[in-house]
mmCIF file of C-alpha atoms in Angstrom:
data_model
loop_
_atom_site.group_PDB
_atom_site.id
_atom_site.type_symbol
_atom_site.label_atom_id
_atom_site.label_comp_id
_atom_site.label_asym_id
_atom_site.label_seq_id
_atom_site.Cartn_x
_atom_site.Cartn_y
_atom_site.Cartn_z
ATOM 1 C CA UNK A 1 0.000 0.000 0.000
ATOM 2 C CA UNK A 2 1.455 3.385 -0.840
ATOM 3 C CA UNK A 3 1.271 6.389 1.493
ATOM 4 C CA UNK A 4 0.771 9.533 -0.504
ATOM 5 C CA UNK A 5 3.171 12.466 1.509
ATOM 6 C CA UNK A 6 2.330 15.802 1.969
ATOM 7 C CA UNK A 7 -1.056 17.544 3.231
ATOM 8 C CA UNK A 8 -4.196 16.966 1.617
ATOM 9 C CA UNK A 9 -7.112 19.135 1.495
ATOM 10 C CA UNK A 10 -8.707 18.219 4.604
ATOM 11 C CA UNK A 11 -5.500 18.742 6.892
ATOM 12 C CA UNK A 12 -4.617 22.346 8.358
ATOM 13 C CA UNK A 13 -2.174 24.070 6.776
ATOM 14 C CA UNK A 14 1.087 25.243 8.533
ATOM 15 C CA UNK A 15 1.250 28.817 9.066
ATOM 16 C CA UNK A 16 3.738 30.023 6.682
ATOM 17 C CA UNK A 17 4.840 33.314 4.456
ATOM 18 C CA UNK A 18 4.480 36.954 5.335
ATOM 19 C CA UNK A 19 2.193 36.378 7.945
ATOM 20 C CA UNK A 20 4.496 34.324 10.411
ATOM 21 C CA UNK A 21 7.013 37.543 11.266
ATOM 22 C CA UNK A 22 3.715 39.398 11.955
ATOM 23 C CA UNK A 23 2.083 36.966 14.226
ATOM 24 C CA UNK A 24 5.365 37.121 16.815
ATOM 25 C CA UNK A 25 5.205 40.729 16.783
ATOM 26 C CA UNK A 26 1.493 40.998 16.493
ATOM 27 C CA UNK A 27 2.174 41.208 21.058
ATOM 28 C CA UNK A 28 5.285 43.830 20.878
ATOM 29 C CA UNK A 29 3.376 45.978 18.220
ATOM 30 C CA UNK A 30 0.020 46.338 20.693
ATOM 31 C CA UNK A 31 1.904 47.329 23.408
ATOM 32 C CA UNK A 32 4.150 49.817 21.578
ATOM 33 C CA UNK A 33 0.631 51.100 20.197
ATOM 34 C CA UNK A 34 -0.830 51.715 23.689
ATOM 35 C CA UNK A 35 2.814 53.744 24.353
ATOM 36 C CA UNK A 36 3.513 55.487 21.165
ATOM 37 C CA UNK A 37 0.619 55.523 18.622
ATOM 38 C CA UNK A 38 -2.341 58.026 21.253
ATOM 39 C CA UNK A 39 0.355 60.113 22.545
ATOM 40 C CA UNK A 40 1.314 60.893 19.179
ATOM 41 C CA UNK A 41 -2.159 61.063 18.282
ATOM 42 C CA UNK A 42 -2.886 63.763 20.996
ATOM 43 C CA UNK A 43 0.307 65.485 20.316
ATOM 44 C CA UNK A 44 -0.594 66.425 16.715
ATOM 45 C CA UNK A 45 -4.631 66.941 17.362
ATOM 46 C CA UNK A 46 -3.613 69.796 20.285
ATOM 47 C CA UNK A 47 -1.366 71.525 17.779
ATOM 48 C CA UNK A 48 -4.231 71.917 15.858
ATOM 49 C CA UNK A 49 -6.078 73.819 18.111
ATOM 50 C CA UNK A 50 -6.103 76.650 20.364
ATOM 51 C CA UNK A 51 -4.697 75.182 23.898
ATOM 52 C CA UNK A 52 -3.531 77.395 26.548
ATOM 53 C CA UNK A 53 -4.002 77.267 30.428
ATOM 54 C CA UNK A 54 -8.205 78.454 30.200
ATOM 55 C CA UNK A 55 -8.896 74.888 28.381
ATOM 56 C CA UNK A 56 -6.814 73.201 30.665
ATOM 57 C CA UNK A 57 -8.734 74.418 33.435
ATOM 58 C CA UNK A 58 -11.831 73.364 31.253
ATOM 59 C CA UNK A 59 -13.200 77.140 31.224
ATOM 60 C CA UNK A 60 -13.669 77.802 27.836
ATOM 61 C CA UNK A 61 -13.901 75.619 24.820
ATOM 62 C CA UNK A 62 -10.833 74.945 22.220
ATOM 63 C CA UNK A 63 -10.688 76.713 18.936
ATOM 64 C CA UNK A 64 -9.165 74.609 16.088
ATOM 65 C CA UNK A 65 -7.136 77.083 14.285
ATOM 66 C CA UNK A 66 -5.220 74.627 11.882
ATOM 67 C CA UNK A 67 -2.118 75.407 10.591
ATOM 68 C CA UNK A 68 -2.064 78.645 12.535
ATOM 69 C CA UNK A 69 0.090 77.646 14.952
ATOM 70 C CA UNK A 70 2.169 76.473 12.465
ATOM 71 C CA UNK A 71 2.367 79.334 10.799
ATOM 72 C CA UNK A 72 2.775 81.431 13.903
ATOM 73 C CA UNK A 73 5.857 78.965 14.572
ATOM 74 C CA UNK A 74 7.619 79.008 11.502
ATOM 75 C CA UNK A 75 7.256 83.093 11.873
ATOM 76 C CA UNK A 76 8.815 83.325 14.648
ATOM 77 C CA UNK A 77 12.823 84.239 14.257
ATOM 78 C CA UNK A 78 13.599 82.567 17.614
ATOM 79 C CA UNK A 79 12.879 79.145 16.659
ATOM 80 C CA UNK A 80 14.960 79.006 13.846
ATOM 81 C CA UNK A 81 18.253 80.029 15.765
ATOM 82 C CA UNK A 82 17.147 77.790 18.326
ATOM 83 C CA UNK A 83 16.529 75.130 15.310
ATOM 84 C CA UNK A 84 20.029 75.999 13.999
ATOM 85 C CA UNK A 85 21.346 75.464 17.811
ATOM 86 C CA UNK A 86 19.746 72.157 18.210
ATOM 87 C CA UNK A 87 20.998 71.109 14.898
ATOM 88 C CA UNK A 88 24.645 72.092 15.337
ATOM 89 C CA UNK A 89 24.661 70.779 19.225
ATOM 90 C CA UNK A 90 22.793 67.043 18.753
ATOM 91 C CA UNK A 91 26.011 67.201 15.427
ATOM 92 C CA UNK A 92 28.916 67.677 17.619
ATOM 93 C CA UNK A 93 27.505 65.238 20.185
ATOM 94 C CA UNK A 94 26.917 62.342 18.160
ATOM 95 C CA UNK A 95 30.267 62.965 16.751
ATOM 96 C CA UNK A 96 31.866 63.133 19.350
ATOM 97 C CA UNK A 97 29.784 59.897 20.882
ATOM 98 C CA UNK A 98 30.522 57.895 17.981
ATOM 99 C CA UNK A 99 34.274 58.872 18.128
ATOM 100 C CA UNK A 100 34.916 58.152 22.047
ATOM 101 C CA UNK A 101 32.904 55.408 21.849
ATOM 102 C CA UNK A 102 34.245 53.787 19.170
ATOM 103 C CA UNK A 103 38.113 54.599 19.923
ATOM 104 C CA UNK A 104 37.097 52.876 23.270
ATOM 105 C CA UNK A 105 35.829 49.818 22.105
ATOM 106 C CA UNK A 106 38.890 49.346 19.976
ATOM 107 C CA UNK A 107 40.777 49.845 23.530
ATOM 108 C CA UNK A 108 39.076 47.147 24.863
ATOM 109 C CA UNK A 109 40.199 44.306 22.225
ATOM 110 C CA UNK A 110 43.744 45.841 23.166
ATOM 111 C CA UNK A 111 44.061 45.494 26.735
ATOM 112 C CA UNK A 112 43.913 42.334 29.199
ATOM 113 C CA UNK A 113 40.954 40.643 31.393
ATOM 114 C CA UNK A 114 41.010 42.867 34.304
ATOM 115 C CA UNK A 115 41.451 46.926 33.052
ATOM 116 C CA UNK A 116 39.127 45.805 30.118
ATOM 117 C CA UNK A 117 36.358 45.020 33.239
ATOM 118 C CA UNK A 118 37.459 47.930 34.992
ATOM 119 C CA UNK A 119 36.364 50.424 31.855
ATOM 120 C CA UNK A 120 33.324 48.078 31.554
ATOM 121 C CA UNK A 121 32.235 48.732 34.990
ATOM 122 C CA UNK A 122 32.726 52.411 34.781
ATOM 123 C CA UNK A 123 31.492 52.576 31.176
ATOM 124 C CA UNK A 124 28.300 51.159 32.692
ATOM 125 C CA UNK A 125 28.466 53.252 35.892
ATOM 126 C CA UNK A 126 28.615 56.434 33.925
ATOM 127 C CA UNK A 127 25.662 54.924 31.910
ATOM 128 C CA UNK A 128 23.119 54.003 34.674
ATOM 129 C CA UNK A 129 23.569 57.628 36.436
ATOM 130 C CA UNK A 130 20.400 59.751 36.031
ATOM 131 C CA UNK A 131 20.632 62.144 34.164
ATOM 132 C CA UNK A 132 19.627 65.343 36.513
ATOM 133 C CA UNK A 133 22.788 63.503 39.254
ATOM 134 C CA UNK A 134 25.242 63.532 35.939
ATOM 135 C CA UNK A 135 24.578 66.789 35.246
ATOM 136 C CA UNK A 136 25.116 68.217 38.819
ATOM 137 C CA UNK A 137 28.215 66.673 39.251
ATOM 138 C CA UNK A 138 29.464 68.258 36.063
ATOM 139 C CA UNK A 139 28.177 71.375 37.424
ATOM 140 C CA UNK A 140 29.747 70.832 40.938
ATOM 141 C CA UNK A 141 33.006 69.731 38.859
ATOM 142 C CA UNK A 142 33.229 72.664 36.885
ATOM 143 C CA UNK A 143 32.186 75.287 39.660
ATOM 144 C CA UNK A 144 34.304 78.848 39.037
ATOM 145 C CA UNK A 145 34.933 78.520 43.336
ATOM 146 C CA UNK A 146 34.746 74.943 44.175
ATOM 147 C CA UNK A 147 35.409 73.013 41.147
ATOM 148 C CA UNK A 148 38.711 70.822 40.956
ATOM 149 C CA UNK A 149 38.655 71.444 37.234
ATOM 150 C CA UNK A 150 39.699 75.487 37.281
ATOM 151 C CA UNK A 151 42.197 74.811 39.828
ATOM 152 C CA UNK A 152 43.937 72.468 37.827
ATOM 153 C CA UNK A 153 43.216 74.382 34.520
ATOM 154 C CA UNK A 154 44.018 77.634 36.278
ATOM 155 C CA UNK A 155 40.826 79.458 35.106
ATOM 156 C CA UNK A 156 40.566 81.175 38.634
ATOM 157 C CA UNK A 157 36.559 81.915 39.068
ATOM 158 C CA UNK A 158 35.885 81.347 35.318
ATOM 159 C CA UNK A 159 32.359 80.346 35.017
ATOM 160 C CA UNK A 160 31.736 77.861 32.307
ATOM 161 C CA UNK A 161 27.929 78.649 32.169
ATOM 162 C CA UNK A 162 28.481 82.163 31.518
ATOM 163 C CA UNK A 163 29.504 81.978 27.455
ATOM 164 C CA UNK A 164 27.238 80.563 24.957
ATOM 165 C CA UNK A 165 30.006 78.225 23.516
ATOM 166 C CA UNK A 166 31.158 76.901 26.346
ATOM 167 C CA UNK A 167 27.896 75.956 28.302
ATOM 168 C CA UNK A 168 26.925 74.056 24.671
ATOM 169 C CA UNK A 169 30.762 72.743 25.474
ATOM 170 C CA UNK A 170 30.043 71.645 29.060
ATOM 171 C CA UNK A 171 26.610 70.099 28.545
ATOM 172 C CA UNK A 172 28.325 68.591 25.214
ATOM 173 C CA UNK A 173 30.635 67.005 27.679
ATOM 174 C CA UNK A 174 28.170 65.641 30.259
ATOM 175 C CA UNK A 175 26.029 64.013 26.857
ATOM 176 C CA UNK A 176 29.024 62.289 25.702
ATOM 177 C CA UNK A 177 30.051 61.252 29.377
ATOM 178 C CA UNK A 178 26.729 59.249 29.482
ATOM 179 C CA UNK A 179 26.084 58.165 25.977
ATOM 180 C CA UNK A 180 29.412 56.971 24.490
ATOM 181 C CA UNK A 181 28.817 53.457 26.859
ATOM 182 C CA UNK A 182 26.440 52.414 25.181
ATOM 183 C CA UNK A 183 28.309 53.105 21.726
ATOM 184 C CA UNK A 184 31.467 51.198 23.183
ATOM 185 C CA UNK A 185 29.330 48.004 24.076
ATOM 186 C CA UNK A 186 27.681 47.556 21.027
ATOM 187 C CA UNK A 187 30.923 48.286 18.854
ATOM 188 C CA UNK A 188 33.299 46.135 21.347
ATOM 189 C CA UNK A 189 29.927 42.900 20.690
ATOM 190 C CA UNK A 190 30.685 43.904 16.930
ATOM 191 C CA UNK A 191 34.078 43.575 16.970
ATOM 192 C CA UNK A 192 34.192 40.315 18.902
ATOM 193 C CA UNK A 193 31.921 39.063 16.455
ATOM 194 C CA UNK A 194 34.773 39.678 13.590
ATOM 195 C CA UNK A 195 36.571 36.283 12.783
ATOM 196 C CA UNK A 196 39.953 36.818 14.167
ATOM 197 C CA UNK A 197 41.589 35.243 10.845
ATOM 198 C CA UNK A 198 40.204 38.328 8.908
ATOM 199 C CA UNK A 199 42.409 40.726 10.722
ATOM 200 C CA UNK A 200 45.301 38.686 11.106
ATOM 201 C CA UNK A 201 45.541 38.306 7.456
ATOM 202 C CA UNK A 202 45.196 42.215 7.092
ATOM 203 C CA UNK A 203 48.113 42.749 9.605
ATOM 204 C CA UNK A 204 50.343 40.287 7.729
ATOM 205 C CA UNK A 205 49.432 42.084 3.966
ATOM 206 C CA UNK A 206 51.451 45.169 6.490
ATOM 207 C CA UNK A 207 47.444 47.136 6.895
ATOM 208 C CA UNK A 208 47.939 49.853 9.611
ATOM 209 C CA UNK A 209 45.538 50.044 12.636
ATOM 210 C CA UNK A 210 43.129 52.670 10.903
ATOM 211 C CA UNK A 211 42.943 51.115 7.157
ATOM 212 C CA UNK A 212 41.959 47.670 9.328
ATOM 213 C CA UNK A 213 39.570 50.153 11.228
ATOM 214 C CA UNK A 214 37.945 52.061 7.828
ATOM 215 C CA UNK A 215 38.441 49.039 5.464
ATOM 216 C CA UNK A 216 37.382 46.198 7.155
ATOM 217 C CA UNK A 217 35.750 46.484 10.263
ATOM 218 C CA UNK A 218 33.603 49.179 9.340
ATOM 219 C CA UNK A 219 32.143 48.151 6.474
ATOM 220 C CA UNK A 220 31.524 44.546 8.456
ATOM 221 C CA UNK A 221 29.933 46.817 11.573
ATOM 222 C CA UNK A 222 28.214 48.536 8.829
ATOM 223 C CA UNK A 223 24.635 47.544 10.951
ATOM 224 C CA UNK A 224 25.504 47.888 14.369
ATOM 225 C CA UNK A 225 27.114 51.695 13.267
ATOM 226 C CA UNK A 226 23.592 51.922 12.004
ATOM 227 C CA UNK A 227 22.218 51.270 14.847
ATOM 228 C CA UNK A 228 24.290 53.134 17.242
ATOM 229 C CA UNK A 229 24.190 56.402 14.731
ATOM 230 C CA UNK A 230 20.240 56.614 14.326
ATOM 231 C CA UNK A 231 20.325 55.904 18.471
ATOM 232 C CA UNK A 232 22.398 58.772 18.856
ATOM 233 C CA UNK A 233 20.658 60.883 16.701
ATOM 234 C CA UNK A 234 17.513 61.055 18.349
ATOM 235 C CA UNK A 235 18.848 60.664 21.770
ATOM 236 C CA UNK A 236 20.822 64.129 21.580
ATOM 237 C CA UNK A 237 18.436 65.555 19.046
ATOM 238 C CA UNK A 238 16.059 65.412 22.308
ATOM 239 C CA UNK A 239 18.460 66.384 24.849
ATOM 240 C CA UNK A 240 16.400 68.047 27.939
ATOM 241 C CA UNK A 241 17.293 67.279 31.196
ATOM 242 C CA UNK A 242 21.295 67.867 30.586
ATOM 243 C CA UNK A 243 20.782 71.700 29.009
ATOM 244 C CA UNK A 244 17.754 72.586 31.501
ATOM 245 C CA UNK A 245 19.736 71.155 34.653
ATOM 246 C CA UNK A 246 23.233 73.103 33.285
ATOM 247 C CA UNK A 247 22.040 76.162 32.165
ATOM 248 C CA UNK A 248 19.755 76.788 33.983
ATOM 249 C CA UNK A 249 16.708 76.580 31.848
ATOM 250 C CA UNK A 250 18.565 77.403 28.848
ATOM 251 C CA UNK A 251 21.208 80.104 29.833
ATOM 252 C CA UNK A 252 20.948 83.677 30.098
ATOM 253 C CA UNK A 253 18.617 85.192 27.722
ATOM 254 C CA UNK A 254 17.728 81.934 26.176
ATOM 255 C CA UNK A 255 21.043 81.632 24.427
ATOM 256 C CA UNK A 256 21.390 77.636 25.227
ATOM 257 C CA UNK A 257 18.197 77.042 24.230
ATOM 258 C CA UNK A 258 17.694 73.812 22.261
ATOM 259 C CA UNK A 259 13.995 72.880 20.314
ATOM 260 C CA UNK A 260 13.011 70.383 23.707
ATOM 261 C CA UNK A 261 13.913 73.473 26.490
ATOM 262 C CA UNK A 262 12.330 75.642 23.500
ATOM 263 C CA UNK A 263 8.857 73.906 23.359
ATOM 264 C CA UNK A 264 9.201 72.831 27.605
ATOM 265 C CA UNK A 265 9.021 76.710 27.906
ATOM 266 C CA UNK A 266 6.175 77.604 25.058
ATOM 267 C CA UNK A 267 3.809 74.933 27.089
ATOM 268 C CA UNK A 268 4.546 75.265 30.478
ATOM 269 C CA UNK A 269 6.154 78.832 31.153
ATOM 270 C CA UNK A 270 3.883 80.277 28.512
ATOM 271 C CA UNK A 271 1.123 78.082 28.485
ATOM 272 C CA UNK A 272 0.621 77.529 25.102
ATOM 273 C CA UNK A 273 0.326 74.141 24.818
ATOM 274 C CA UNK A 274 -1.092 73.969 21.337
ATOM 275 C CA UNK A 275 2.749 76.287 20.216
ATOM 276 C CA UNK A 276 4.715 73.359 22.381
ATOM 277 C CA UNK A 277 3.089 70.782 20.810
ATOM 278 C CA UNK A 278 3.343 72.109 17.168
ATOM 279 C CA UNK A 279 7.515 71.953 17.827
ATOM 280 C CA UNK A 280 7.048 68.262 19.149
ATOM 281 C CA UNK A 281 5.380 67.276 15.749
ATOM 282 C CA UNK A 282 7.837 69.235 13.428
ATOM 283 C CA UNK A 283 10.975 67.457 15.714
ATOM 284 C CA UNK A 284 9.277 63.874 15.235
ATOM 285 C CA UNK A 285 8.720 64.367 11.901
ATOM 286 C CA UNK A 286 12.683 65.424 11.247
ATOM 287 C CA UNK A 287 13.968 62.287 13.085
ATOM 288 C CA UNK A 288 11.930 60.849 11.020
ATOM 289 C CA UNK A 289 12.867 62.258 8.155
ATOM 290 C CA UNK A 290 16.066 61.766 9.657
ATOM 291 C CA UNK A 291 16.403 58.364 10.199
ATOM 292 C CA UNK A 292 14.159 57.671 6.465
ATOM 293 C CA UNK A 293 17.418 58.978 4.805
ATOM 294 C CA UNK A 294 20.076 57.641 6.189
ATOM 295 C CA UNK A 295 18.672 54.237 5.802
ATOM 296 C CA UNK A 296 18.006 54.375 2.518
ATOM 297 C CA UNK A 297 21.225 55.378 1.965
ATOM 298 C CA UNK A 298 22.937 52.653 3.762
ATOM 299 C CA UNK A 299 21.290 50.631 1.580
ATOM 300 C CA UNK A 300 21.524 51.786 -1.692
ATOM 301 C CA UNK A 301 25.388 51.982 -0.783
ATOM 302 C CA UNK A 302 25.212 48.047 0.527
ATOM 303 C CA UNK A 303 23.520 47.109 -3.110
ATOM 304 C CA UNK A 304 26.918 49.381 -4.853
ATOM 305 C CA UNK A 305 29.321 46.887 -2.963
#
């Protein structure tokens, strides 16, 4: 007697195709819905209307004004050099990230067992600190009468909050201080992950340290540097806590301002909520916009190789 293999018409079928990947995260997706998807939702409907402290209250009733606010936004000269700010500031910080973190996690395939678990330790230690406690021991750090760091500089009582450039250089300092771990981890994971005959062959062909670094590791990291860039991005793109705790707010006459303190002030110090949540939409839709191009160019460079 032959057995005929395979399903036949009355058997259930396996679950199979396009559908699988969106069954696992069918679970993931809902709760990231219930997180993301309404407060977005209710960001972008109040920046449609008229919002201030008298509907908050419930007094009087909203006024949907449209674009207005918008429009009243994009008018105003402020936001732009606070645009241009945020834009040059989240730059040199994710530089800078990418660069400590990176020549770090190179470090740590240098050196042996124990100093490479010291730096993870602190790495990680400098990671986990709040970010209101980081920021106040910068501050306490760089004080103009107790901090160590104008003794042994020799600044006297020079106050690093004072200047424009160098309370953007400060705070820069405290973001990098707290991000570049997370960089150094994921890099160091990539790294390990490199077969060690790959590199060994490029040291024998006589490759230097940095055309190992830019012509083999990097376009194998290619990913995780994907990853760790887009991270970075919209981590210091959003940078609050670090310039409000440092500067006070945003420094004297609003010259540290960056678009987060910018809209923080428009909502809450100003109460209009509808004008703070008009710059959260235009800054989500940038990192998107953002992050939209820079993917597609990693991957219309991937199909060139």
């Amino acid at each position: 007697m032959r057995v005929r293999r395979g399903w036949s018409r009355s058997s259930p079928r396996p679950l199979g195709g396009w559908t699988t990947p969106w069954l696992y995260l069918a679970p993931a997706l809902v709760v990231l819905g219930g997180l993301l998807v309404y407060p977005i939702y209710q960001l972008g409907l109040i920046s449609f209307f008229q919002y201030t402290q008298a509907q908050v209250s419930g007094g009087e009733p909203t006024t949907f004004k449209g674009f207005g606010n918008y429009a009243e936004l994009f008018s105003d000269s402020q936001f732009w050099q606070v645009l241009l700010s945020t834009v040059l500031f989240a730059g040199a910080c994710v530089v800078s990230t990418l660069a400590v973190g990176c020549a770090l996690a190179v470090l740590l395939t240098r050196v042996r067992a124990v100093p490479r678990l010291v730096l993870m330790l602190a790495a990680l230690g400098a990671w986990a600190t709040p970010a209101v406690t980081g920021s106040t021991v910068w501050l306490l750090l760089f004080d103009p009468d107790f901090g160590p760091v104008n003794r042994i500089l020799g600044l006297g009582d020079h106050s690093w909050t004072y200047g424009r450039l160098s309370a953007f250089f400060l705070v820069l300092l405290e973001v990098v201080w707290c991000s570049f771990p997370f960089v150094m981890v994921t890099v160091y994971a990539g790294i390990r992950a490199v077969p060690s005959e790959v590199l060994e062959a490029a040291a024998l062909d006589g490759a230097s340290q940095w055309r190992i670094w830019r012509s083999i590791l990097t376009p194998m990291l290619r990913p995780i540097l994907t990853v760790v860039t887009i991270q970075s991005v919209i981590w210091d793109f959003k940078v609050f806590t670090q310039i409000y705790v440092m500067t006070n707010g945003g420094g004297i006459a609003g010259q540290n301002l960056v678009l987060n303190v910018y809209a923080y002030q428009q909502a809450f110090a100003s109460s209009k909520y509808s004008l703070g949540s008009a710059i959260g939409v235009v800054m989500l839709l940038m990192l998107l916009a953002v992050t939209l191009i820079y993917l597609r160019l990693l991957r219309r460079q991937g199909e060139e190789l």
